[in-house]
Coordinates of C-alpha atoms in Angstrom, one line a residue:
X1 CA 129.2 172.8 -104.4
X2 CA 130.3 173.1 -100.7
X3 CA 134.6 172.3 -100.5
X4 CA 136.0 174.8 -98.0
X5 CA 134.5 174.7 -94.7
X6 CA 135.6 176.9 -91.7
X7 CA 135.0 175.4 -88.3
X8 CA 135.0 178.0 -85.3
X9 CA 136.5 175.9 -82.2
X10 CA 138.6 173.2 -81.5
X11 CA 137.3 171.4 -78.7
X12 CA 135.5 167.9 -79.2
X13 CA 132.7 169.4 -81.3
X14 CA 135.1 171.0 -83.5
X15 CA 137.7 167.9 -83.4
X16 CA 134.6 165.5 -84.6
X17 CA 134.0 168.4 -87.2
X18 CA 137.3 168.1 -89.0
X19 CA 137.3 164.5 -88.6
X20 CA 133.5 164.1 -90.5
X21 CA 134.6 167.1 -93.3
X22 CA 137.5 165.2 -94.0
X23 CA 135.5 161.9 -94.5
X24 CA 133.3 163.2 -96.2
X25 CA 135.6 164.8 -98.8
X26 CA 135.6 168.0 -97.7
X27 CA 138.9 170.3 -96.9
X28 CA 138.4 171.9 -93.0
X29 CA 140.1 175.0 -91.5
X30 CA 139.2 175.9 -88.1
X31 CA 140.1 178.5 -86.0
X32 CA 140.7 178.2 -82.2
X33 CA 141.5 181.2 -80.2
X34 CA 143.8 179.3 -77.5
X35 CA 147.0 177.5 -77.8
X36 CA 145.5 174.1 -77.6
X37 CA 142.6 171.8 -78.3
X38 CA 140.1 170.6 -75.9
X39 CA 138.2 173.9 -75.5
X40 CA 135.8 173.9 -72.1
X41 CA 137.7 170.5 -71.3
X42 CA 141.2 171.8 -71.0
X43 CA 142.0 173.1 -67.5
X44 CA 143.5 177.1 -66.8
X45 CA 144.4 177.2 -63.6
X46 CA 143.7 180.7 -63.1
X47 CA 139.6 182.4 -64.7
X48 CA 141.1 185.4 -66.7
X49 CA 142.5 183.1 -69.3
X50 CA 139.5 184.6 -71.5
X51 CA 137.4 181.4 -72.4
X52 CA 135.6 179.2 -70.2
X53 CA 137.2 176.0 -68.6
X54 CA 136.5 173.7 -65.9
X55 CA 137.3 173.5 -62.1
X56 CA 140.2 171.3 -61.2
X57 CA 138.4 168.6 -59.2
X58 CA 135.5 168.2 -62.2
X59 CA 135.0 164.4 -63.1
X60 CA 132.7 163.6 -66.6
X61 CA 129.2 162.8 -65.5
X62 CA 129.0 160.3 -68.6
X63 CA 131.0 157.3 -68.8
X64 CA 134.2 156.6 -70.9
X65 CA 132.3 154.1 -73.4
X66 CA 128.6 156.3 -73.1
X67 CA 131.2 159.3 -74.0
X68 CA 133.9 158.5 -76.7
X69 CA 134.1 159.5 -80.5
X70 CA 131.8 156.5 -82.5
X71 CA 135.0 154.9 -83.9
X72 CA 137.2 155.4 -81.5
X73 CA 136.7 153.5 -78.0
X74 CA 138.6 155.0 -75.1
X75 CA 141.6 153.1 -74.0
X76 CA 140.5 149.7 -72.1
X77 CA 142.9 151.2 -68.9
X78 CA 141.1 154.6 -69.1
X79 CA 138.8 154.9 -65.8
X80 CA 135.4 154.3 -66.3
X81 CA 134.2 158.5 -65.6
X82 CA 137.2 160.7 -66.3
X83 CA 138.9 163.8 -64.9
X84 CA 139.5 166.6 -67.3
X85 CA 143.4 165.9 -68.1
X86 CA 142.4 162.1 -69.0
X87 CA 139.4 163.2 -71.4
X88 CA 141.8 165.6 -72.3
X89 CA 144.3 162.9 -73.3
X90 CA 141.6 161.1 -74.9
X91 CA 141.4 163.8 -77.4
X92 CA 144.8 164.5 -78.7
X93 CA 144.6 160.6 -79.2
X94 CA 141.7 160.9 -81.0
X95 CA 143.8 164.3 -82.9
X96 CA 146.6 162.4 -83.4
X97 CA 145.4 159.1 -84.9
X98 CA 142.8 160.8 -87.7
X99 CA 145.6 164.1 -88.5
X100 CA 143.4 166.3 -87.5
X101 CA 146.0 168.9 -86.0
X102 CA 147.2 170.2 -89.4
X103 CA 144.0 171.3 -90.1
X104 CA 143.8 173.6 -86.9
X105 CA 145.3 177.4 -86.7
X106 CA 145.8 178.0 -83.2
X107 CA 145.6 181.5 -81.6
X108 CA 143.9 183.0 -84.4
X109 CA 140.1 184.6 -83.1
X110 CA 137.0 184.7 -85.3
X111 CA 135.8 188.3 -86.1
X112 CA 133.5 188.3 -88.4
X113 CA 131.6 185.8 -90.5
X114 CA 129.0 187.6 -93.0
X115 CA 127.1 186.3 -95.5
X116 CA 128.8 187.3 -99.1
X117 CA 126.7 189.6 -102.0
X118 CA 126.3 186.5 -103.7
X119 CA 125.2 184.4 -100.8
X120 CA 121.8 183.8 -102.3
X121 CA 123.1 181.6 -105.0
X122 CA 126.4 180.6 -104.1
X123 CA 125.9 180.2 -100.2
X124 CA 129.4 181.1 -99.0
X125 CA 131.1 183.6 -96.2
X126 CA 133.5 186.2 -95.6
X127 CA 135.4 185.3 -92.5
X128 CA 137.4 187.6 -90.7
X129 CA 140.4 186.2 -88.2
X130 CA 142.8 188.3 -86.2
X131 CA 146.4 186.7 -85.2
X132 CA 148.7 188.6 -83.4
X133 CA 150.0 189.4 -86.9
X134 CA 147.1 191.1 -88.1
X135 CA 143.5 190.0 -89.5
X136 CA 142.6 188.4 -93.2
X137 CA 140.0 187.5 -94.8
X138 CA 138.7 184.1 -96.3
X139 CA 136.3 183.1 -98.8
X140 CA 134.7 179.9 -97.4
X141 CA 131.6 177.5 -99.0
X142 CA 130.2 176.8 -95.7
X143 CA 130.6 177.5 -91.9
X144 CA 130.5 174.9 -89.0
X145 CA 130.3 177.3 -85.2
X146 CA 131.6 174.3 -82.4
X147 CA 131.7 177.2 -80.0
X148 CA 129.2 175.1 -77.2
X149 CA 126.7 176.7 -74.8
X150 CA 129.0 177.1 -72.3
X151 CA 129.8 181.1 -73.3
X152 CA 128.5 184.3 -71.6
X153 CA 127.8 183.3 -67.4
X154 CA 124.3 184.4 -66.5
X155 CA 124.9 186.1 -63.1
X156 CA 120.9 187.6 -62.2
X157 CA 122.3 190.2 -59.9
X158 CA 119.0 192.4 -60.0
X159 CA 116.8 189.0 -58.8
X160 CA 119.2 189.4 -55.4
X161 CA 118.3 192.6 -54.1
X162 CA 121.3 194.2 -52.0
X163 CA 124.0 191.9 -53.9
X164 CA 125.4 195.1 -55.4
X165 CA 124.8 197.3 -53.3
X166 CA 124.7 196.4 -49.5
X167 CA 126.6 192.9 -49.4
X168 CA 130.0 193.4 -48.3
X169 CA 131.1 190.0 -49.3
X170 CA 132.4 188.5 -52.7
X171 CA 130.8 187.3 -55.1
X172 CA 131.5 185.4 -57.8
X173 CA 129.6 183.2 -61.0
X174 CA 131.1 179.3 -61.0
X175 CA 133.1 180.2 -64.2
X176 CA 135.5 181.8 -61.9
X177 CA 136.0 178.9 -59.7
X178 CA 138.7 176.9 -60.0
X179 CA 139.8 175.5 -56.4
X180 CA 139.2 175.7 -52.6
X181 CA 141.9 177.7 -52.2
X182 CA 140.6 181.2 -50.7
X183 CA 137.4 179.8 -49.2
X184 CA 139.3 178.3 -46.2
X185 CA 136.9 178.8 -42.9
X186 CA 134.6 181.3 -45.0
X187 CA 131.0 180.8 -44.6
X188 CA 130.0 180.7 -48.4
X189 CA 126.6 180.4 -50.0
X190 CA 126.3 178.7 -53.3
X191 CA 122.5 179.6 -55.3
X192 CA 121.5 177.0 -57.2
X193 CA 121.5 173.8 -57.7
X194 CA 122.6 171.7 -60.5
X195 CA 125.7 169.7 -61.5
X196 CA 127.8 172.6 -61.0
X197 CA 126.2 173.8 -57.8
X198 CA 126.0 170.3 -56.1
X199 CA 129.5 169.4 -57.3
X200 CA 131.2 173.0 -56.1
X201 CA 129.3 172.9 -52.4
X202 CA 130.5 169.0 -52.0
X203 CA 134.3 170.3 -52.6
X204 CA 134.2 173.4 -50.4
X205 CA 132.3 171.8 -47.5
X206 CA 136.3 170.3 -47.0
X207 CA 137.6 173.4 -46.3
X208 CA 135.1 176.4 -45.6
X209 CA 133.4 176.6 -42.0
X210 CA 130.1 175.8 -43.2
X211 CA 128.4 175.5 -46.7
X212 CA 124.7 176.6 -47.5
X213 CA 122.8 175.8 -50.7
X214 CA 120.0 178.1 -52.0
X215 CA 117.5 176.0 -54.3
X216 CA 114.9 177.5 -56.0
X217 CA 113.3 174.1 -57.2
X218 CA 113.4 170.4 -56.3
X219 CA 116.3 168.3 -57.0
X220 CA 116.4 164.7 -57.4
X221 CA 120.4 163.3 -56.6
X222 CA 121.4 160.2 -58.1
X223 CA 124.9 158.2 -58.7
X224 CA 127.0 157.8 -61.9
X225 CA 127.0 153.8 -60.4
X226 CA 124.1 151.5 -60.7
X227 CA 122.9 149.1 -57.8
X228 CA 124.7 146.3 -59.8
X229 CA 127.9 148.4 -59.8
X230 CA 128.2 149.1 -63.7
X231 CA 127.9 153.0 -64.5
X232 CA 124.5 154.4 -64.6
X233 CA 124.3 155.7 -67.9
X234 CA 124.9 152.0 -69.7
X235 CA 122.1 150.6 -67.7
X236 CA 119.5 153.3 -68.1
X237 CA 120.0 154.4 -72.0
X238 CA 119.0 151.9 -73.4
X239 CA 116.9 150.7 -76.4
X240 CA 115.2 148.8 -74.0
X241 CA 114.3 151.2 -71.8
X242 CA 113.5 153.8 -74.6
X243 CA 110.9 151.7 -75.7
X244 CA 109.4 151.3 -72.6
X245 CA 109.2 154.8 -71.9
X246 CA 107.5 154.9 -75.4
X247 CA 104.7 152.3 -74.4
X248 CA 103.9 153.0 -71.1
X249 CA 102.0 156.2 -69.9
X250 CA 104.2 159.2 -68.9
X251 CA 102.7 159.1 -65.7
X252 CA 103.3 155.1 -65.1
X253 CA 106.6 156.2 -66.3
X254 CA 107.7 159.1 -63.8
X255 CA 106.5 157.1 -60.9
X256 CA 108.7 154.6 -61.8
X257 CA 112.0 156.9 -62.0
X258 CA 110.3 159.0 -58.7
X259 CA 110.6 155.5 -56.8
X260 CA 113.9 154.6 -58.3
X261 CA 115.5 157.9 -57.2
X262 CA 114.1 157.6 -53.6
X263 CA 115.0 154.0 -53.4
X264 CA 118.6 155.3 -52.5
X265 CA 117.6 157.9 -49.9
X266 CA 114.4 159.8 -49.1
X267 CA 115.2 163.4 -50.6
X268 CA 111.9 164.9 -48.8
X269 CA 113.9 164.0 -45.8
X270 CA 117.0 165.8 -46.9
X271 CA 115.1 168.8 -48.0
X272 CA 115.5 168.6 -51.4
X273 CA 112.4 167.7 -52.7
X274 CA 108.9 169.2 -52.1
X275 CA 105.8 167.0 -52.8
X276 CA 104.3 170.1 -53.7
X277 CA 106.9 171.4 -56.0
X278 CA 105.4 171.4 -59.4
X279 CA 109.8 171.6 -60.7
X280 CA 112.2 169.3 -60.4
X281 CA 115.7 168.4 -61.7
X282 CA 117.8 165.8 -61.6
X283 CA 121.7 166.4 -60.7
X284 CA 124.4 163.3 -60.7
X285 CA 126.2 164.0 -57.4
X286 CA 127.7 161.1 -54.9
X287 CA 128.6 163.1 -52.3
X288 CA 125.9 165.8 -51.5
X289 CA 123.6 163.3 -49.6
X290 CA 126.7 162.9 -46.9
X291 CA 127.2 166.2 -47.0
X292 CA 123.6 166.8 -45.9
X293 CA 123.2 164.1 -43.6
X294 CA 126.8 165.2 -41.9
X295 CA 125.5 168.9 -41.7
X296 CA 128.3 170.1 -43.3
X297 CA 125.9 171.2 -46.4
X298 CA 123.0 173.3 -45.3
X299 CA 119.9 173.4 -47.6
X300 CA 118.3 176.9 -47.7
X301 CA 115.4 177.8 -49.5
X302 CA 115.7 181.1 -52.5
X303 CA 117.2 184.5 -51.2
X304 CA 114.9 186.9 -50.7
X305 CA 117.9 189.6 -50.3
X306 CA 121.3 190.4 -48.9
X307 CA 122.8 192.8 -46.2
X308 CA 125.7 193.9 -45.6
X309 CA 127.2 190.5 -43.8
X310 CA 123.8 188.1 -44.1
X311 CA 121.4 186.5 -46.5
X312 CA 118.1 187.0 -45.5
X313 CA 115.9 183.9 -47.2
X314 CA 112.3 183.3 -48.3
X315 CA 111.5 181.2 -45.1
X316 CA 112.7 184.2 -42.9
X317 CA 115.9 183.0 -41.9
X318 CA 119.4 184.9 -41.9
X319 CA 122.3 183.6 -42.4
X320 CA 125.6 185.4 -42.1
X321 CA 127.6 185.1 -45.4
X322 CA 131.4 185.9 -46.6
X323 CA 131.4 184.7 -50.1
X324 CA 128.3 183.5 -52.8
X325 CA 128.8 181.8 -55.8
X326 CA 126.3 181.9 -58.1
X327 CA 126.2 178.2 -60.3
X328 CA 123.2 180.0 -62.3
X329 CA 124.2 178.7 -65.5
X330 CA 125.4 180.3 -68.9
X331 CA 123.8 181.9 -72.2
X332 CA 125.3 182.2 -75.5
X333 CA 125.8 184.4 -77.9
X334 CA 127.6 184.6 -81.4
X335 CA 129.0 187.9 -81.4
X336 CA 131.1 187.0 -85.0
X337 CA 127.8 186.4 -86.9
X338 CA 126.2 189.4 -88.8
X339 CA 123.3 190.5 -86.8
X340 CA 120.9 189.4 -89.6
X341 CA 122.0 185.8 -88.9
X342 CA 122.2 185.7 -85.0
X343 CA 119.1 186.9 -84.8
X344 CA 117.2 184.4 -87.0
X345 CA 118.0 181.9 -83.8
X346 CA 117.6 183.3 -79.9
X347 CA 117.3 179.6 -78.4
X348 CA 118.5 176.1 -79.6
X349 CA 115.2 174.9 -80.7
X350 CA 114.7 177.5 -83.2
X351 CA 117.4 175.6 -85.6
X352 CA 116.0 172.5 -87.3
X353 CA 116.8 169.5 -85.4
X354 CA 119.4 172.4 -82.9
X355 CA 121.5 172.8 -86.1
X356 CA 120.3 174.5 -88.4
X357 CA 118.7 178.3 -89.0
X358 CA 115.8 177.1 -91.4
X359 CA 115.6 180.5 -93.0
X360 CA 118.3 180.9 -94.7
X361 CA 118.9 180.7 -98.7
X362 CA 121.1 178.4 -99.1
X363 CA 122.3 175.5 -95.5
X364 CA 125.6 176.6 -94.9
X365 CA 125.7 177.8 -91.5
X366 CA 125.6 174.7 -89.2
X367 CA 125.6 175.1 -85.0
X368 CA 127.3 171.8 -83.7
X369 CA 126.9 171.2 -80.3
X370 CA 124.1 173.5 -79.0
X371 CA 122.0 171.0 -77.8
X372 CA 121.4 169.4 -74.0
X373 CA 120.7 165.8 -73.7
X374 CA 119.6 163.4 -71.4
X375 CA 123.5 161.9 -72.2
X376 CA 126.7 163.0 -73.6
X377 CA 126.6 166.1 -75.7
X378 CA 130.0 164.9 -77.3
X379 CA 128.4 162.1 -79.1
X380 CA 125.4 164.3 -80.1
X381 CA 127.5 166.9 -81.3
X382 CA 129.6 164.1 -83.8
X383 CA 126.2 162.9 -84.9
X384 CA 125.5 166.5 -85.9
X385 CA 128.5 166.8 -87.7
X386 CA 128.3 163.5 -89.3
X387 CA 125.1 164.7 -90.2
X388 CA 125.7 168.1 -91.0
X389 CA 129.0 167.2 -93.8
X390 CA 126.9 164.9 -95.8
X391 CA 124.6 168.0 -96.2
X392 CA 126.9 170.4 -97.5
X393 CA 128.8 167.4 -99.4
X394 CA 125.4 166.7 -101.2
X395 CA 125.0 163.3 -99.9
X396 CA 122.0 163.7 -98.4
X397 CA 119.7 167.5 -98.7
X398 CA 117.8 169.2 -96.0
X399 CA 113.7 169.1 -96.7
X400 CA 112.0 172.6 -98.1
X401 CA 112.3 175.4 -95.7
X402 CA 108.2 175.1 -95.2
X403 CA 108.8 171.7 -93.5
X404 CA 111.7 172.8 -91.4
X405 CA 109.6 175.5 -89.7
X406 CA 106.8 173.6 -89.4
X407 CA 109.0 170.8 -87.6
X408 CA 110.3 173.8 -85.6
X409 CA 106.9 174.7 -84.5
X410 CA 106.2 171.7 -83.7
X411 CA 108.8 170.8 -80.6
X412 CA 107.8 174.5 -79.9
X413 CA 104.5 173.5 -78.9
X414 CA 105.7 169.8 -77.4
X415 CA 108.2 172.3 -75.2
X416 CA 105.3 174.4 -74.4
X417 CA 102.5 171.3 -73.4
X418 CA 105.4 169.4 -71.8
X419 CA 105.3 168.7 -68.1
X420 CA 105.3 171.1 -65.9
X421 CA 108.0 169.7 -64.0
X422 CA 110.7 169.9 -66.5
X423 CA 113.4 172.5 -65.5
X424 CA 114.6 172.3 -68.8
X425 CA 115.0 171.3 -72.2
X426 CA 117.3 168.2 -72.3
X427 CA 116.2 166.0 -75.0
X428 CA 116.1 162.5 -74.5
X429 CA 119.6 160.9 -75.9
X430 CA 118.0 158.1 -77.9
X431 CA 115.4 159.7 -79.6
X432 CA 117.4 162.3 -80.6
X433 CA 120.9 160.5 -82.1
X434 CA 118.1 158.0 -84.0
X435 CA 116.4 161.2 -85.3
X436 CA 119.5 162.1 -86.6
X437 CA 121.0 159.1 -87.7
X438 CA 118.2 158.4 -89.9
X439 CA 118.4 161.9 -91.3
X440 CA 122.3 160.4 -92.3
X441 CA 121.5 156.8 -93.2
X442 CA 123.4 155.3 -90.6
X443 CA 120.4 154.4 -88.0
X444 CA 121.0 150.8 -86.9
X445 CA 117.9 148.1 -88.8
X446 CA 116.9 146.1 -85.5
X447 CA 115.7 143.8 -87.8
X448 CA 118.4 143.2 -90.3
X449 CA 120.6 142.8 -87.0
X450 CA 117.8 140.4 -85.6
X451 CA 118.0 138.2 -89.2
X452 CA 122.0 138.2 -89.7
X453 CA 123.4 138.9 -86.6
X454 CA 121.1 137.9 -83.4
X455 CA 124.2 138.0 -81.0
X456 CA 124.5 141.8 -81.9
X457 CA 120.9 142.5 -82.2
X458 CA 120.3 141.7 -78.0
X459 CA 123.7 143.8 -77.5
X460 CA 122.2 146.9 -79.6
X461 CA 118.7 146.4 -78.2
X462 CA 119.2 145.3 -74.6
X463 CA 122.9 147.0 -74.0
X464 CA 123.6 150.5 -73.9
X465 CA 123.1 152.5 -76.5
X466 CA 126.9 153.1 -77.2
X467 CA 128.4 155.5 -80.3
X468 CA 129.5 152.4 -82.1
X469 CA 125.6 151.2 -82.8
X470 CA 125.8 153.8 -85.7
X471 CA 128.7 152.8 -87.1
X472 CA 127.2 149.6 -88.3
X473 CA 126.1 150.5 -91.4
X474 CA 125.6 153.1 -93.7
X475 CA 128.8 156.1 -95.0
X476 CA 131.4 156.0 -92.3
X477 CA 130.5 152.5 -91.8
X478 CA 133.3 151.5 -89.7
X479 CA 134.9 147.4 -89.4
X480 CA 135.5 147.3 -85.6
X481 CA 131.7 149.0 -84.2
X482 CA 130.6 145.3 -84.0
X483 CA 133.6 143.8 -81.8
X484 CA 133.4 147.4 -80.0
X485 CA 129.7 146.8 -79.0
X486 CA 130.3 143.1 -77.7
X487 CA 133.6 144.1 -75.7
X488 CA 132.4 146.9 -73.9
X489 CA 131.7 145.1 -70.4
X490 CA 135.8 144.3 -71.2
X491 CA 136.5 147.7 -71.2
X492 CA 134.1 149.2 -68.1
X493 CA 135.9 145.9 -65.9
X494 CA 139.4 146.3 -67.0
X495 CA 140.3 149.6 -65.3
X496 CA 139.2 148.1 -61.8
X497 CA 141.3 144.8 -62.2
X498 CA 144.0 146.3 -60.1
X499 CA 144.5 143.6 -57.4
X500 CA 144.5 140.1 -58.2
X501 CA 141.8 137.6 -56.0
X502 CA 141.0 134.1 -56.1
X503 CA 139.3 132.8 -59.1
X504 CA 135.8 132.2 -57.4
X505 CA 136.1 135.7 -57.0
X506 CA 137.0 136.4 -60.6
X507 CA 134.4 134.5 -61.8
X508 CA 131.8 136.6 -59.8
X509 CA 132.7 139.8 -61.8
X510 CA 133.4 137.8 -65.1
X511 CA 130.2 136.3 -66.0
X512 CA 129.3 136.5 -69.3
X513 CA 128.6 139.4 -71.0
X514 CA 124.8 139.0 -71.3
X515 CA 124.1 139.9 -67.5
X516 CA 125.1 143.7 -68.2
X517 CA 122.7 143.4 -71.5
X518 CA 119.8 142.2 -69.5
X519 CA 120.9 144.0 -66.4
X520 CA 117.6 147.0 -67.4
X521 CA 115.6 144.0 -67.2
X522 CA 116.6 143.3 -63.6
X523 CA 115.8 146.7 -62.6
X524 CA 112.4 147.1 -63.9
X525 CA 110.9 145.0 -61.1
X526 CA 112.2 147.3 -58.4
X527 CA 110.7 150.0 -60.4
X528 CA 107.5 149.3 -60.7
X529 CA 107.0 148.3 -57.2
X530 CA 108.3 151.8 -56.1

């Protein structure tokens, strides 16, 4: 019978670990290295702080209500997107209110987690942690790793010939960056582009004489704000939309989000999308476009090589170059787990459901948060533990190891026929938390709602698909998902309510609540005539 469970991490994968263990029944101890909670969310000011943290300008790409812990709604004055010290805040809220923080022993480092003699029949670990007093050993039933992707940088020096050895210049990988400051009237070159790459060139073009952008594949740029205003995510994850993505042919389908994309700006005019590119990927930037059109971001093709001042580029072009930062992504590793366990796992899908390793005796070992969605990995991540607790509480049992790796083999194969454009693996945000949720029990009926509750039935269907739809029913049921679900255009409008107009005006932005539910319905038409 899983009681003690160690959780590695306190950032929000860790924070919604302690929080379901303790629901559940369960008594939690984790272990962060740092002084503090937040993990990659909480801001160092300088790189060497020996963890990964973001840069100082970085804004969430997901929006406060697509984004917050499933019973517990962001503040209704909290921006809609938030910079790091607000999510931040949001945290040590969410830490404070559920008494999470006694559970936590701060600046004490995970060594060693090793599977015991016994592990076979009783499934527990020997964990190792190192203080600055010295190391000790526990004894715990189960072990919950909230450590994120976000670990070892991949910099791919030997794929830049001359990098190393001829270019003069600095380089550097984006988990370095922090600030302008230093690149002031350098001529920098940042290789690649995704969320990191688009977001870093948009900040330096302010300050550094000119900024070029090596991408290797095409890149479709859209806003975090819809046409109608509302953020993008609550229009396009929907139930709705999921559906329709289910019914129609994939093909009927990526023409449609093709034409949307370009119905802001033509990106084979900008450069960043080849018709013949058989890759594309899809960044959230506001910005960048400008930046293109006012030349003050260059697009370059990939680098073929450096000298000692230039980079010399596939298309033949040189460019002279003082500084590159390479926004080439990260790896991870688990250096603390025996080698016998790490190696039963080398990417995310070889965990049932990104979770967990299917071979061992006895489900004890859980990975929380190793998973990219087409949403906010914070609410996948609580769904995993939520998940994951009632496991090792015995609420609800994993199937026979058989059926895990045959399920494993299976989104192997999807991964492998998939379409050739994908750059990578995101899995799509509603298919994956209702995969989940049913695992749990907590997976919202559609129908029930349509039979007892119609009102709430066209908010979970047609709305957003927000954290507090599984919270509805099921363990962890929680009193205030339903008023959450129906008060959630309250809580987008509210922030921007800081000057007072006329009440025509008013009533323009406070129309019932229904036109953000059916507001994917308004948008297909555009779509389908793209």
């Amino acid at each position: 019978m899983v009681r003690r469970v160690a959780i590695i991490g306190a950032g929000a994968s860790g924070l919604a670990s302690i929080k379901c263990c303790l629901e559940d029944g369960l008594e939690p101890t984790c272990f962060e290295q740092s002084e503090d909670i937040g993990g990659l969310w909480r801001y160092e000011d300088t790189a060497d702080c020996g963890r990964t943290s973001v840069y100082r300008s970085v804004i969430t790409n997901t929006s406060k209500e697509m984004s917050c812990f499933s019973d517990f709604p962001c503040p209704d004055n909290f921006p809609n997107f938030l910079p790091h010290h607000q999510l931040l805040e949001y945290f040590r809220m969410y830490a404070q209110h559920f008494g999470l923080l006694q559970h936590i022993h701060f600046q004490t480092t995970v060594r060693s987690v090793r599977k015991r003699p016994d592990f076979s029949t009783s499934g527990q670990w020997d964990v190792i942690t190192e203080t600055k007093t010295g190391r000790e050993t526990h004894v715990f039933d189960a072990v919950m790793v909230c450590t994120g992707r976000y670990q070892e940088p991949l910099l791919p020096l030997a794929s830049f010939p001359g990098i190393d050895t001829r270019f003069r210049g600095r380089y550097l990988h984006s988990r370095e960056y922090r600030h302008t400051e230093g690149f002031q009237g350098k001529r920098v070159l940042v290789v690649g582009l995704g969320n990191t790459g688009g977001d870093i060139s948009v900040e330096l073009s302010r300050v550094a004489a000119k900024v070029f952008v090596s991408a290797r594949s095409s890149t479709w740029v859209v806003s975090r704000i819809s046409s109608h205003g509302f953020p993008l995510d609550m229009v396009t994850r929907t139930r709705l939309i999921h559906f329709l993505e289910w019914l129609l042919p994939s093909g009927i389908m990526k023409r449609i989000k093709l034409g949307k994309f370009n119905s802001w700006f033509n990106h084979t005019n900008y450069g960043l999308v080849s018709v013949h590119s058989p890759k594309f990927n899809v960044i959230i930037n506001e910005e960048l476009p400008f930046c293109i059109l006012s030349g003050t971001v260059v697009l370059k093709p990939t680098v073929k090589e450096f000298t000692e001042s230039s980079a010399v580029f596939e298309d033949g072009t040189m460019e002279n170059i003082d500084v590159v930062v390479f926004t080439t992504g990260y790896g991870f590793s688990f250096p603390f787990l025996e080698d016998s366990v790490r190696s039963l796992f080398q990417q995310s899908y070889s965990l049932y459901k990104s979770i967990f390793p299917p071979q061992l005796e006895k489900p004890t070992l859980a990975i929380i948060g190793l998973i990219q969605l087409m949403g906010s990995v914070m609410v996948g991540a609580e769904m995993q533990a939520r998940w994951v607790t009632s496991v090792f509480a015995g609420f609800n049992k994993l199937p026979p190891i058989s059926k895990m790796m045959a399920d494993i083999s299976k989104k192997k194969q999807q991964l492998a026929k998939g379409p050739p454009e994908q750059v990578n693996t995101r899995m799509n945000f509603v298919s994956y938390m209702d995969d989940l949720a049913s695992c749990t029990g907590v997976k919202p009926s559609m129908l029930w709602l349509l039979l007892t509750d119609p009102r709430l039935a066209l908010a979970v269907f047609l709305g957003p698909c927000l954290p507090y739809q599984y919270r509805l029913r099921g363990r962890g049921r929680w009193s205030g998902a339903r008023g959450a679900i129906l008060t959630q255009r309250q809580r987008v409008l509210e922030p921007l309510r800081t000057r007072v107009l006329d009440d025509s005006s008013g009533a323009s932005m406070g129309s019932s609540w229904l036109g953000l539910l059916a507001m994917p319905l308004l948008l297909l038409p555009p779509f389908l005539l793209s």
